[in-house]
Tab-separated table of C-alpha atoms and ligand atoms in Angstrom:
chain	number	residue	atom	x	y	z
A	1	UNK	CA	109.701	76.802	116.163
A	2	UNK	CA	110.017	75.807	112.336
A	3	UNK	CA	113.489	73.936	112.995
A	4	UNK	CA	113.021	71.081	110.382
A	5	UNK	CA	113.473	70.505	106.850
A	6	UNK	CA	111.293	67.713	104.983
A	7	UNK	CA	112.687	66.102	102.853
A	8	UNK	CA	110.813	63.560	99.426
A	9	UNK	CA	112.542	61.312	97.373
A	10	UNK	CA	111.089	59.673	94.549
A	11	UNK	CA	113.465	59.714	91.652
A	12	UNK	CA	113.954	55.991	91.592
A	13	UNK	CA	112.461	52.760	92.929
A	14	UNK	CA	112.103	53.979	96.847
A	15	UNK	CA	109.652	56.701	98.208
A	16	UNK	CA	111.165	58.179	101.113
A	17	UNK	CA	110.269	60.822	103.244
A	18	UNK	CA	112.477	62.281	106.032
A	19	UNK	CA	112.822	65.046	109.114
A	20	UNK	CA	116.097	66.709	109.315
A	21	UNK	CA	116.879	69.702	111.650
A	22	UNK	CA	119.859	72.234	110.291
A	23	UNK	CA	122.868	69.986	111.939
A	24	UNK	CA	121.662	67.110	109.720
A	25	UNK	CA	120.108	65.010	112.612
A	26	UNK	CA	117.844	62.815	111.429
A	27	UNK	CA	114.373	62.918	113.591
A	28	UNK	CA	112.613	60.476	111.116
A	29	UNK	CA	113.003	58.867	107.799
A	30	UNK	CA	110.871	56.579	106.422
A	31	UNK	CA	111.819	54.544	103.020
A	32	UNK	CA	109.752	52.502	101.174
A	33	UNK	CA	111.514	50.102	98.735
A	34	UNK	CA	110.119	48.363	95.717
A	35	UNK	CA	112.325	45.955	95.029
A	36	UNK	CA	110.126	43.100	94.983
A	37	UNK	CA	107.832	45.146	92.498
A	38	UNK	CA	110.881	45.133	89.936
A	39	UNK	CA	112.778	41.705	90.353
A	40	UNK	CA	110.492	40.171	88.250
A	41	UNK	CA	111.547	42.348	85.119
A	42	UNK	CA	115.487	41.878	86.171
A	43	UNK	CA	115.730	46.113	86.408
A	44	UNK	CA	113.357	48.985	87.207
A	45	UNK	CA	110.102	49.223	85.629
A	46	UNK	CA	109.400	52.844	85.363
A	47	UNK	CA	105.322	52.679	84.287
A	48	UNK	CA	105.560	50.249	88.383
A	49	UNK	CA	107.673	52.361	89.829
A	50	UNK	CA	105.672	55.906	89.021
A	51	UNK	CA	102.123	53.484	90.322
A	52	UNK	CA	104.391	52.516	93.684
A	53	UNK	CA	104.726	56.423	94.345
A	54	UNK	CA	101.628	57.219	93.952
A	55	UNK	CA	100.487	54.357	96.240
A	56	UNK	CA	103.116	55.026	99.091
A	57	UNK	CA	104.008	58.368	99.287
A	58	UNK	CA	101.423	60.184	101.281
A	59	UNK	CA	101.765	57.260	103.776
A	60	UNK	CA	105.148	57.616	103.666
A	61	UNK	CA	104.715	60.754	104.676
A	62	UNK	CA	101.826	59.949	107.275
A	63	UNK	CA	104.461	57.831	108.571
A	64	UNK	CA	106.878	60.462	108.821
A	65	UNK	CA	105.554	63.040	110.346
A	66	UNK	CA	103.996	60.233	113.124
A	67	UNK	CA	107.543	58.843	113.671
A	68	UNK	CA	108.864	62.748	114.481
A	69	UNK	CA	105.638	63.176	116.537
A	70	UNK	CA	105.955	66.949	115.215
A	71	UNK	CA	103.438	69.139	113.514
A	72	UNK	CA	103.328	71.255	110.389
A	73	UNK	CA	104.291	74.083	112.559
A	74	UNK	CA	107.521	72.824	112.865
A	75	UNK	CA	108.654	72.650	109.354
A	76	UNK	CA	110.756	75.469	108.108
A	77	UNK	CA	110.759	74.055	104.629
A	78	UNK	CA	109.999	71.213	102.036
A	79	UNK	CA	112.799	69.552	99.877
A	80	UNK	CA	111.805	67.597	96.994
A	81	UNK	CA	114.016	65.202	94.255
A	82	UNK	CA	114.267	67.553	91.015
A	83	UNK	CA	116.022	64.965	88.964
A	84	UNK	CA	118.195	63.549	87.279
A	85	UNK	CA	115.621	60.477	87.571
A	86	UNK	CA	112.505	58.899	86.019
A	87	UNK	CA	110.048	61.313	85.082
A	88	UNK	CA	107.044	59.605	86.213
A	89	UNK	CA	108.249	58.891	89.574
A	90	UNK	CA	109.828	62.795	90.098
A	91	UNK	CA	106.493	64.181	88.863
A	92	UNK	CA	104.662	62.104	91.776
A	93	UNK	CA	107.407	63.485	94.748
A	94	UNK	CA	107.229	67.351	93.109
A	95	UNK	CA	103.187	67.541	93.129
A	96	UNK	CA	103.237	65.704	96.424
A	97	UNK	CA	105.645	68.472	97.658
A	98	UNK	CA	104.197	70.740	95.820
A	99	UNK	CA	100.759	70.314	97.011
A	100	UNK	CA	101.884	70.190	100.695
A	101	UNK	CA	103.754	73.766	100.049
A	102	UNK	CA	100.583	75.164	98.806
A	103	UNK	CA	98.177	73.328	102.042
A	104	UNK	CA	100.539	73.893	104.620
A	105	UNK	CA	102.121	77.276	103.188
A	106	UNK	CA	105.616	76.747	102.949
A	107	UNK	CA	108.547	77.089	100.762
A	108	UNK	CA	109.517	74.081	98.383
A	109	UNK	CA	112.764	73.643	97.139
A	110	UNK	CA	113.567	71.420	94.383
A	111	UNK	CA	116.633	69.736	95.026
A	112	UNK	CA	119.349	67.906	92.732
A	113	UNK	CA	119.599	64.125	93.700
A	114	UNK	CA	123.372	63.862	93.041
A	115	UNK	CA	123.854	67.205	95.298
A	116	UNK	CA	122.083	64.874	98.659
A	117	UNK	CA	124.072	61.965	97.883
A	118	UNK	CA	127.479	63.950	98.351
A	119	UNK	CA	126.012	65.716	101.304
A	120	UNK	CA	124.380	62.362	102.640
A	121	UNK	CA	127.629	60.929	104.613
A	122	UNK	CA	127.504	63.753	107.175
A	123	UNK	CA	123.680	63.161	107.630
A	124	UNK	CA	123.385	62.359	111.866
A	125	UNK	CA	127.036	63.441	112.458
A	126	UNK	CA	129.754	65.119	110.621
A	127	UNK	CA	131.801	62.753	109.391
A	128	UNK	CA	133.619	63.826	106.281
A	129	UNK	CA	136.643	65.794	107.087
A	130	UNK	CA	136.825	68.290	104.448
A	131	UNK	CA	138.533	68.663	101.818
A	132	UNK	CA	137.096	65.562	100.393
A	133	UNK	CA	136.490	63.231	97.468
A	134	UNK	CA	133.040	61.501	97.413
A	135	UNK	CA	133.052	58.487	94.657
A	136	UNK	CA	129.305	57.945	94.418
A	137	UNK	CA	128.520	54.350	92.826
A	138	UNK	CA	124.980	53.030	92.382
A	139	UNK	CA	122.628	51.461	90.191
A	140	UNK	CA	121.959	54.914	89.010
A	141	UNK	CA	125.404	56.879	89.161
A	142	UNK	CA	128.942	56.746	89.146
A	143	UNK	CA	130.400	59.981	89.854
A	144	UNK	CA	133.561	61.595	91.422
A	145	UNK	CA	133.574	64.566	93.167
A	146	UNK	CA	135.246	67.191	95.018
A	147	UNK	CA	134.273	69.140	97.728
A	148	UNK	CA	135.716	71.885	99.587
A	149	UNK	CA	132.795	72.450	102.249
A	150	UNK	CA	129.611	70.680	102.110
A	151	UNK	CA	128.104	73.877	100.095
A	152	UNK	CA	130.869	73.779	97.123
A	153	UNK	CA	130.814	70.946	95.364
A	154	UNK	CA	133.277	70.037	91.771
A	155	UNK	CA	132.306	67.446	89.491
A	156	UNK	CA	135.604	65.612	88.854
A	157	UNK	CA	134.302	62.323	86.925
A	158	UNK	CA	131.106	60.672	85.876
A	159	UNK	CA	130.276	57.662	83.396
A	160	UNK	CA	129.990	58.122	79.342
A	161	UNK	CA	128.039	54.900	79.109
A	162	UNK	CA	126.759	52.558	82.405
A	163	UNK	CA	127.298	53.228	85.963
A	164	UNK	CA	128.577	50.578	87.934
A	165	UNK	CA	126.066	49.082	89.499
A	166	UNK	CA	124.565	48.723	86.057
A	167	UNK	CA	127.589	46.612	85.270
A	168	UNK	CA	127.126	44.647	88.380
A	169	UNK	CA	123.252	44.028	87.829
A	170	UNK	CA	124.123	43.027	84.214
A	171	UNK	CA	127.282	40.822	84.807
A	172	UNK	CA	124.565	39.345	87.177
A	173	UNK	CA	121.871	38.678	85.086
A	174	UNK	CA	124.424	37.467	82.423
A	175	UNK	CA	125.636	35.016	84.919
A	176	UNK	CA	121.781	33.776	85.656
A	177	UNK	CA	121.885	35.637	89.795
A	178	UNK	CA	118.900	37.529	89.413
A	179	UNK	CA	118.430	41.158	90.074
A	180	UNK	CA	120.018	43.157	92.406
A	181	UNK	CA	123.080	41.428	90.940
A	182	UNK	CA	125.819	42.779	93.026
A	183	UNK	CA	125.313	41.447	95.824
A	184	UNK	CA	125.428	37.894	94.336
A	185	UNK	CA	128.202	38.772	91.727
A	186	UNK	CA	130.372	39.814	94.535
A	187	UNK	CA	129.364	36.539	96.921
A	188	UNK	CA	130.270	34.345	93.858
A	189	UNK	CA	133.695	36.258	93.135
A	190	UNK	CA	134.839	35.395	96.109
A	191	UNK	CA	134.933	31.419	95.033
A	192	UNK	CA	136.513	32.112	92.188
A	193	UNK	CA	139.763	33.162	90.521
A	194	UNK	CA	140.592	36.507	88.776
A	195	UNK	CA	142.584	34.129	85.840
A	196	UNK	CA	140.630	36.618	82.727
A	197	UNK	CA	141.832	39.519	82.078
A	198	UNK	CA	138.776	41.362	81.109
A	199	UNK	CA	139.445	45.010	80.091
A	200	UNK	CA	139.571	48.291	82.185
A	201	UNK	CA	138.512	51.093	79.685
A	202	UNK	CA	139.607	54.686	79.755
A	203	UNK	CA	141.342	53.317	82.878
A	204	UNK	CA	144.603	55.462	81.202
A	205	UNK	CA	143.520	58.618	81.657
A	206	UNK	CA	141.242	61.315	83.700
A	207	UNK	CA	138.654	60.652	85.766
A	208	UNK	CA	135.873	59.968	83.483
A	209	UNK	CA	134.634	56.087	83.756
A	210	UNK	CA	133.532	54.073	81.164
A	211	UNK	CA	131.873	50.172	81.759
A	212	UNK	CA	129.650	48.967	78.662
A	213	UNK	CA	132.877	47.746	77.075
A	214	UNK	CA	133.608	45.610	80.259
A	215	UNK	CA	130.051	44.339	80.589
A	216	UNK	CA	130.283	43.269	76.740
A	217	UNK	CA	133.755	41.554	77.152
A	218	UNK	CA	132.077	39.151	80.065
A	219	UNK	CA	129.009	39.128	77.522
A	220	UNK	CA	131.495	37.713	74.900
A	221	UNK	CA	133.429	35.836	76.874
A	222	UNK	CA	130.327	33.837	78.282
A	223	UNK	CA	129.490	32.934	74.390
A	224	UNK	CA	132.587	32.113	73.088
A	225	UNK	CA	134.751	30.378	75.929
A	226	UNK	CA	134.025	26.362	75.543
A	227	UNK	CA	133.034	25.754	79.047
A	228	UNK	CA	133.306	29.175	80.704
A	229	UNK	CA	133.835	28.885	85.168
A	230	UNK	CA	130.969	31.514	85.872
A	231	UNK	CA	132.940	32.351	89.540
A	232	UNK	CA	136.024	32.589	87.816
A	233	UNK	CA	134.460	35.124	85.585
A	234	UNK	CA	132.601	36.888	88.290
A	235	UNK	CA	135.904	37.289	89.697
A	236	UNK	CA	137.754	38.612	87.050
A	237	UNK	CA	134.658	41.064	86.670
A	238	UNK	CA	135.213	42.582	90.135
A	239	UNK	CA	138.485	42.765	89.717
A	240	UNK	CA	138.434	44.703	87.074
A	241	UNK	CA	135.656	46.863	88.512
A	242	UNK	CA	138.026	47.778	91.543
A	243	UNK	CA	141.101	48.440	89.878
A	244	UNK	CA	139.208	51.156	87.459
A	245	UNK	CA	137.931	52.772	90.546
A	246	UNK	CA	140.627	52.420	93.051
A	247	UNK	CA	142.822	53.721	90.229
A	248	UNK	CA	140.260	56.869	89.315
A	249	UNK	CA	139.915	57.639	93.139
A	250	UNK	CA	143.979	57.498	93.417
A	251	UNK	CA	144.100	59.994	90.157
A	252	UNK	CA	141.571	61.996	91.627
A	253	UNK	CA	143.399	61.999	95.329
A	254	UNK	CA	146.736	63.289	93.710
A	255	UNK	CA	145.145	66.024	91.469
A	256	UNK	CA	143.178	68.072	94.352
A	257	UNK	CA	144.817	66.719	97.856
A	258	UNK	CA	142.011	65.849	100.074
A	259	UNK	CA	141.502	64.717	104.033
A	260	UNK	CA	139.331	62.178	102.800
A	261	UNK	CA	137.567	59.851	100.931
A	262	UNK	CA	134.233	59.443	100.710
A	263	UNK	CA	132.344	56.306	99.128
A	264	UNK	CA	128.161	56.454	98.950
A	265	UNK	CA	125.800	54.794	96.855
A	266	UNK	CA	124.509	50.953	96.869
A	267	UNK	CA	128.088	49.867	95.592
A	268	UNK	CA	129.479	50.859	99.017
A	269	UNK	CA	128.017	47.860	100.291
A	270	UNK	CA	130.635	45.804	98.561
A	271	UNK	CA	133.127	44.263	101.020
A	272	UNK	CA	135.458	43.805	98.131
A	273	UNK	CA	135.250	47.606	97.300
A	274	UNK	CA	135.746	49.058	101.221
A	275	UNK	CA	138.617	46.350	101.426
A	276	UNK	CA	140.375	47.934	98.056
A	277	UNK	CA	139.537	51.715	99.360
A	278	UNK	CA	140.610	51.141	103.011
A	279	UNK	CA	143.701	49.593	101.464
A	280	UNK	CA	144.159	52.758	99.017
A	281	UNK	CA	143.554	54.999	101.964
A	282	UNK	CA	146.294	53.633	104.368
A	283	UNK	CA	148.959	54.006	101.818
A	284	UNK	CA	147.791	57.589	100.949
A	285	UNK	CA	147.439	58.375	104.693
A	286	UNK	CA	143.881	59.778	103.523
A	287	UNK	CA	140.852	58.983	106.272
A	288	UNK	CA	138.183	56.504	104.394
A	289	UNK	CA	134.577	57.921	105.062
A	290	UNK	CA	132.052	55.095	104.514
A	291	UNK	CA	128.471	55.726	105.734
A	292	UNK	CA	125.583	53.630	107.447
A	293	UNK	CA	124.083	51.887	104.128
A	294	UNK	CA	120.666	53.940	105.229
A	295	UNK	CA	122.221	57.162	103.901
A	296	UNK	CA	124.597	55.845	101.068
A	297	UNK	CA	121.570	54.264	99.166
A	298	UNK	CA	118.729	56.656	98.403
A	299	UNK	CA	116.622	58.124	101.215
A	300	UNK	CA	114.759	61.857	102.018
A	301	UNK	CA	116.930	62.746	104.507
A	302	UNK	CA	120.076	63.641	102.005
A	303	UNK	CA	117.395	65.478	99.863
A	304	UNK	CA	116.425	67.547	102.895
A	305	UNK	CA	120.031	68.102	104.362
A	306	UNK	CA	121.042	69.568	101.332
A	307	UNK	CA	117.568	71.780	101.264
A	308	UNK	CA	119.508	72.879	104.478
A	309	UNK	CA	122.647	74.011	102.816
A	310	UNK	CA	120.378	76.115	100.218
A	311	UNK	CA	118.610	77.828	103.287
A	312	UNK	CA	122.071	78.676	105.295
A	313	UNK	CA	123.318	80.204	102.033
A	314	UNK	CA	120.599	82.752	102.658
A	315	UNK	CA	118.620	81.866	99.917
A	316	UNK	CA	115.288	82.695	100.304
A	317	UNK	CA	112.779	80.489	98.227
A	318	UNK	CA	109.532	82.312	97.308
A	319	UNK	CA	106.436	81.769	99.689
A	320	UNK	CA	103.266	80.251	98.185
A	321	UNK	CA	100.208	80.933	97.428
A	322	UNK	CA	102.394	80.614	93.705
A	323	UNK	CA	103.665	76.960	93.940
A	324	UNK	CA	104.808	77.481	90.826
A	325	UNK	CA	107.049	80.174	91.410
A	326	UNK	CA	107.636	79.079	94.421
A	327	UNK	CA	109.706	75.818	93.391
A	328	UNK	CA	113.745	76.942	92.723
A	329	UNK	CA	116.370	74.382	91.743
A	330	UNK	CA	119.340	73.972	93.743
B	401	KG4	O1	122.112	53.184	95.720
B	401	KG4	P1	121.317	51.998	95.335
B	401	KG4	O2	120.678	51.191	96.447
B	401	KG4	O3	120.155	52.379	94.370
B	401	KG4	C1	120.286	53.270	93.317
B	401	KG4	O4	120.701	52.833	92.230
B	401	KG4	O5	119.993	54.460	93.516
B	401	KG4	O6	122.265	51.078	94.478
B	401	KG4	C2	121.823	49.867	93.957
B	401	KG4	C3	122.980	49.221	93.217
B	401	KG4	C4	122.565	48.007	92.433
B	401	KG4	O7	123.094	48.125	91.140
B	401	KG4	C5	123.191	46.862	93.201
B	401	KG4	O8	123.528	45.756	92.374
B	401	KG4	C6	124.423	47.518	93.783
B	401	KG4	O9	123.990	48.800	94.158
B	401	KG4	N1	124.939	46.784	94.953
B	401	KG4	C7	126.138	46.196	94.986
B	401	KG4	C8	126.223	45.555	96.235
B	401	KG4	N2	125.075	45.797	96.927
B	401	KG4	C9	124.301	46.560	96.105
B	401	KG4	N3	127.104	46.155	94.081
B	401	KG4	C10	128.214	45.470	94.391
B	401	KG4	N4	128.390	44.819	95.544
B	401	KG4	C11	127.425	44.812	96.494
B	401	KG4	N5	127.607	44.145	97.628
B	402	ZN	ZN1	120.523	57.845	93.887
């Protein structure tokens, strides 16, 4: 019985690979990271990242598939990372997928990235109560969106310049805590005081963000101040980080009324963050929605949950032998 979708994700700096049967139940996922490979270079290294792939994705998949203890007979489907991402590392997933569709004679799907992160919080168990409004913040994206269902989904917000944890990873190299930086940024905050008042742009109006004007105003502040308190700075930086999104989410919560909210993406980790939200939440009697880590961050299994959703719509992606043809976007 072909009852699972799999699911490849290599638009960043993690190959993952991932089982996924139509209620979004995960029966394997498998994520290699390459964070080590990067850290020396304080961000991602694309030319690395793209060499990685190609060196870990077919065990990846080997992996996979020996986790599930399933066969090729039992995949209904393949869903693959389209973009937005680096090009080198997308081209590595989509032949790899692409190559599999053709050997194995299946349909492959190319999938947006953004579209699996907003679906990714009801991977294993439904968890969003819809209507909902998904703030996605990683090192890659800061969006806000709004979704109905899990098939219709409404751009509300995104970033004109840096997402935020861009800002974080900057603030942190800035402040000499390596890379990832948020982690550390947010460790150090919490020695320090919030006494600079660092600014929140575009925090006005709509639901657009906007953060390389922050990041530069720690930048100048760390040149100019005499003798400048780096947790004192980290902590005005955070602050400042969580009032422009607790105040976008808020905005976004009284234009379209929603059941919940929904925070994904490595930023989610920050306890300072789920503390601001859950407090946001309570006083707008709105149900906070934060997933496991393992689905927030990148992984396959989003990719090939959402590959789900573009099968139940009764789409019906063109067989092989024509790979070519055969790829749609969704
Ligand atoms: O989703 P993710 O693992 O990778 C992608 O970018 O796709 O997100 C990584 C980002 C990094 O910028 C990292 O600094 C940030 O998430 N991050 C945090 C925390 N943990 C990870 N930012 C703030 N506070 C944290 N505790
Ligand atoms: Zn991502």
């Amino acid at each position: 019985m072909r009852n699972l979708v799999l699911g490849i994700e290599s638009s960043c700096d993690d190959t993952a690979a991932a089982l996924v049967d139509a209620a979004g139940a995960v029966v394997a996922s498998v994520k290699v990271a390459q964070t080590e490979v990067h850290r020396p270079y304080g961000g991602v290294y694309p030319e690395l990242a793209s060499r990685a792939h190609v060196a870990e994705i077919v065990p990846a998949l080997h992996q996979t598939l020996a986790d599930a203890g399933v066969g090729v007979e039992q995949i209904r489907a393949i869903g693959v990372t389209r973009g937005p991402g680096l090009i080198g590392p997308l081209l590595v997933g989509l032949n790899t997928a692409a190559g599999l569709g053709l050997g194995w004679e299946l349909p492959v799907i190319g999938i947006n990235h953004l579209r699996g992160h907003l679906r990714s919080a009801d991977l294993e168990e439904a968890r969003v109560k819809y209507p909902a409004t998904i703030l996605l913040v990683s090192g890659g994206h800061t969006i806000l969106a709004y979704m109905e269902d899990p098939a219709s989904i409404r751009l509300l917000g995104t970033t004109r310049d840096d997402s935020v944890g861009e800002a974080y990873d900057k603030v942190g190299r800035m402040l000499g805590l390596g890379y990832p930086g948020g982690p550390a940024v947010d460790r150090l905050a919490k020695t320090g005081t919030p006494s600079i008042r660092f600014p929140r742009p575009m925090i006005q109006q709509g639901l657009d963000f906007s953060l390389s004007g922050l990041k530069s105003a720690v930048s100048r502040h760390l040149e100019q101040a005499p003798d400048p308190r780096h947790e004192d700075v980290a902590a005005s930086f955070v602050e400042a980080i969580l009032e422009l999104l607790v105040t976008k989410c808020r905005r976004a919560l009284a234009e379209q009324p929603s059941q919940s909210l929904v925070i994904v993406g490595g930023v989610a980790a920050s306890p300072q963050l789920r503390a601001a939200a859950a407090e946001l939440c309570a006083e707008l009697d709105v149900e906070l929605c934060l997933p496991p880590l393992r689905w927030a961050t990148d992984n396959a299994a989003m990719i090939a949950l959402a590959t789900w959703d573009y099968i139940e719509q009764g789409q019906q992606p063109r067989p092989v032998p024509d790979v070519r043809l055969s790829i749609v976007d969704y």
